[in-house]
PDB file of C-alpha atoms in Angstrom:
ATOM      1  CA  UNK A   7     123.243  98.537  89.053  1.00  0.00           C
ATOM      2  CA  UNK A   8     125.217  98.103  91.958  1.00  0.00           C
ATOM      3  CA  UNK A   9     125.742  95.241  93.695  1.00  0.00           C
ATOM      4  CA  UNK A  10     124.396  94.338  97.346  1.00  0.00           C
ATOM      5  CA  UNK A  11     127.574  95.059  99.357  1.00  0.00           C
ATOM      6  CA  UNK A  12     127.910  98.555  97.816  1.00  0.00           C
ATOM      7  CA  UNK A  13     124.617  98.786  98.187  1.00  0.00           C
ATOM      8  CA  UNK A  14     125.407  98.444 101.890  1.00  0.00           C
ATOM      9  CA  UNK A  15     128.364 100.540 102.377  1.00  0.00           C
ATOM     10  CA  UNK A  16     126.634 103.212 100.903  1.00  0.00           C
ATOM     11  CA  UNK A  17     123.395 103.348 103.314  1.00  0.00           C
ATOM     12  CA  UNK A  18     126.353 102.908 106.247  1.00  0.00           C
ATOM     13  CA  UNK A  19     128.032 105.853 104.767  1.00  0.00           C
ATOM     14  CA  UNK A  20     124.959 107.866 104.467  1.00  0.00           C
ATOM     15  CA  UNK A  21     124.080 106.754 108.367  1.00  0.00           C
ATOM     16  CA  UNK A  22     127.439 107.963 109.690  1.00  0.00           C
ATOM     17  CA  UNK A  23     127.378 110.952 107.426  1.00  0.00           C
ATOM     18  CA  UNK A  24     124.496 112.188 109.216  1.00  0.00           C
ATOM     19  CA  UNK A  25     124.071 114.303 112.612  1.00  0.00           C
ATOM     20  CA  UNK A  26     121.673 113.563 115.047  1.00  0.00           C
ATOM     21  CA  UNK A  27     119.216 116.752 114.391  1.00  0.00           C
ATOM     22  CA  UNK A  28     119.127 115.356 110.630  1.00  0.00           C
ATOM     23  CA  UNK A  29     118.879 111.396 111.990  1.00  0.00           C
ATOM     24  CA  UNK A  30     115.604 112.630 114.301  1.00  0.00           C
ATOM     25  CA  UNK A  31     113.899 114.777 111.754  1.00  0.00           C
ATOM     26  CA  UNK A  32     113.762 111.965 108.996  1.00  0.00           C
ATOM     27  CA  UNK A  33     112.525 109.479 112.422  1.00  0.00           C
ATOM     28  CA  UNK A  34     110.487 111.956 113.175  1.00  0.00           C
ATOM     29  CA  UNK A  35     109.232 112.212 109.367  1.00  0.00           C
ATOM     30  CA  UNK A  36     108.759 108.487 109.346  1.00  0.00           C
ATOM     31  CA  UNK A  37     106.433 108.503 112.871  1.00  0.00           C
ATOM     32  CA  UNK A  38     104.678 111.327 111.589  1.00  0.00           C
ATOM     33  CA  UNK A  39     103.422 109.901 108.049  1.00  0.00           C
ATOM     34  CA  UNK A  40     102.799 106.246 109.717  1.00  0.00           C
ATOM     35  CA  UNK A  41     101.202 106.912 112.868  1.00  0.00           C
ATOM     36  CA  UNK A  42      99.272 109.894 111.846  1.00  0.00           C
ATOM     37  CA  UNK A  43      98.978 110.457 107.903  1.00  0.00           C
ATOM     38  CA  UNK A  44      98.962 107.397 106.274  1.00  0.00           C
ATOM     39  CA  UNK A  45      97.224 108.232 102.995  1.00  0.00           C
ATOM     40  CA  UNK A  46     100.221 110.455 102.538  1.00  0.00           C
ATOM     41  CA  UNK A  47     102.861 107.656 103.746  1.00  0.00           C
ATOM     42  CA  UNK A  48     100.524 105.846 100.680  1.00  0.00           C
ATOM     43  CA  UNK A  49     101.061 108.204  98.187  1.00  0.00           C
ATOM     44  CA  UNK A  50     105.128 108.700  98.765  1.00  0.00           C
ATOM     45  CA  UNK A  51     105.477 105.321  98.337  1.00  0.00           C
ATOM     46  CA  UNK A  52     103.379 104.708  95.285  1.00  0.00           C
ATOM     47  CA  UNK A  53     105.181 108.051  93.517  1.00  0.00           C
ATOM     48  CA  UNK A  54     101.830 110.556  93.817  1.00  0.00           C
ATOM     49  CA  UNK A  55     103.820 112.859  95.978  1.00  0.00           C
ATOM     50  CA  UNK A  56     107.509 113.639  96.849  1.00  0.00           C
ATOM     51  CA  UNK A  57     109.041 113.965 100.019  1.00  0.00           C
ATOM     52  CA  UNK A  58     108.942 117.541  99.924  1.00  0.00           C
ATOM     53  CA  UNK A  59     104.719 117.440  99.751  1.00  0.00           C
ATOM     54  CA  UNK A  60     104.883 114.736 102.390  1.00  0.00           C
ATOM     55  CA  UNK A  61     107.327 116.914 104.795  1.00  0.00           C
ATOM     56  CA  UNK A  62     104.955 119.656 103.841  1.00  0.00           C
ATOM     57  CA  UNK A  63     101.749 118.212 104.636  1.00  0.00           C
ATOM     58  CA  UNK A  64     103.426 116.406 108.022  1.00  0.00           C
ATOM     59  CA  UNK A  65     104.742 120.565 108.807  1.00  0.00           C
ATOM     60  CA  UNK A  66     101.231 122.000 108.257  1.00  0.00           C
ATOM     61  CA  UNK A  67      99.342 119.517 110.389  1.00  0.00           C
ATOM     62  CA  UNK A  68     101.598 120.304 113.247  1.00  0.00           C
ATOM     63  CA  UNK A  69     103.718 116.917 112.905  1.00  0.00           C
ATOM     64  CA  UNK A  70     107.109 118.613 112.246  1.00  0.00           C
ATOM     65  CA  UNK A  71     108.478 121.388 113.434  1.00  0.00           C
ATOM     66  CA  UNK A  72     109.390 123.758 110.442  1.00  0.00           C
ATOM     67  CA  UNK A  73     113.338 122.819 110.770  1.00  0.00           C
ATOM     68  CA  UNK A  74     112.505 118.696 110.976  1.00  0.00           C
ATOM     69  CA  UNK A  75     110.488 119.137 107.739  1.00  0.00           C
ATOM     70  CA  UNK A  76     113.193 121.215 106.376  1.00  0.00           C
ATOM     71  CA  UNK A  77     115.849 118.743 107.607  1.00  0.00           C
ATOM     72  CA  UNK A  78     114.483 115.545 106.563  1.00  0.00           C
ATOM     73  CA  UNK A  79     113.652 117.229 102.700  1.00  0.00           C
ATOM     74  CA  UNK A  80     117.277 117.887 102.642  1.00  0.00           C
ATOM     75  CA  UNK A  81     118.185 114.392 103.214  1.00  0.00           C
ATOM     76  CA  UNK A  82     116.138 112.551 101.329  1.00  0.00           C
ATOM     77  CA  UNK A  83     115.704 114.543  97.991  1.00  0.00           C
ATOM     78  CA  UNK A  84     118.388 112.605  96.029  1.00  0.00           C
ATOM     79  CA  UNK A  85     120.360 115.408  93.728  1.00  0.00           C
ATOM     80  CA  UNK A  86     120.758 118.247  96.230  1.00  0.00           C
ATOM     81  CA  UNK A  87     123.796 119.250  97.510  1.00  0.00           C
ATOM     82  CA  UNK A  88     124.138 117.390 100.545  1.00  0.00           C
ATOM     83  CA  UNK A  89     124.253 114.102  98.467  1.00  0.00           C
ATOM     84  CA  UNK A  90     127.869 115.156  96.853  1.00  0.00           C
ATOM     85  CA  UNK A  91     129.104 112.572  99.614  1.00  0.00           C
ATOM     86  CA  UNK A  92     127.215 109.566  98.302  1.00  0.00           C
ATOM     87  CA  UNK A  93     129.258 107.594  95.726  1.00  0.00           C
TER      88      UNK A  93
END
């Protein structure tokens, strides 16, 4: 397990890594589920769904615009090849 300062350098690394069009589409993700589909926001957090089916339900009810939802599923599904950078 790593230890709270690394824990920290690596969520500053992440936020630097990022560009602003992949910064506002995981905000925008975030204001979507809370504001407007919290049951969802419920079940991402509790493990029911991934953050694909939440970006997917927040796209289809006209939350995110097809390249936010695509964006912030990028970003936040741990594995894919934009996480090389992550140590």
């Amino acid at each position: 397990m790593k230890s709270s300062t690394a824990h920290t350098a690596t969520e500053i690394s992440r936020r630097l890594a990022l560009s602003h069009a992949e910064t506002e589409a995981v905000s925008a993700l975030h204001a979507a589920l809370a504001a407007h589909l919290p049951t969802t926001l419920t079940a991402l957090r509790n493990g029911t769904i991934d953050i694909i089916t939440a970006a997917g339900l927040a796209y289809l009810a006209g939350f995110l615009s097809a390249t936010q939802a695509h964006l912030a599923t990028e970003i936040l599904t741990p594995g894919r090849h934009e996480w090389r950078w992550v140590t």
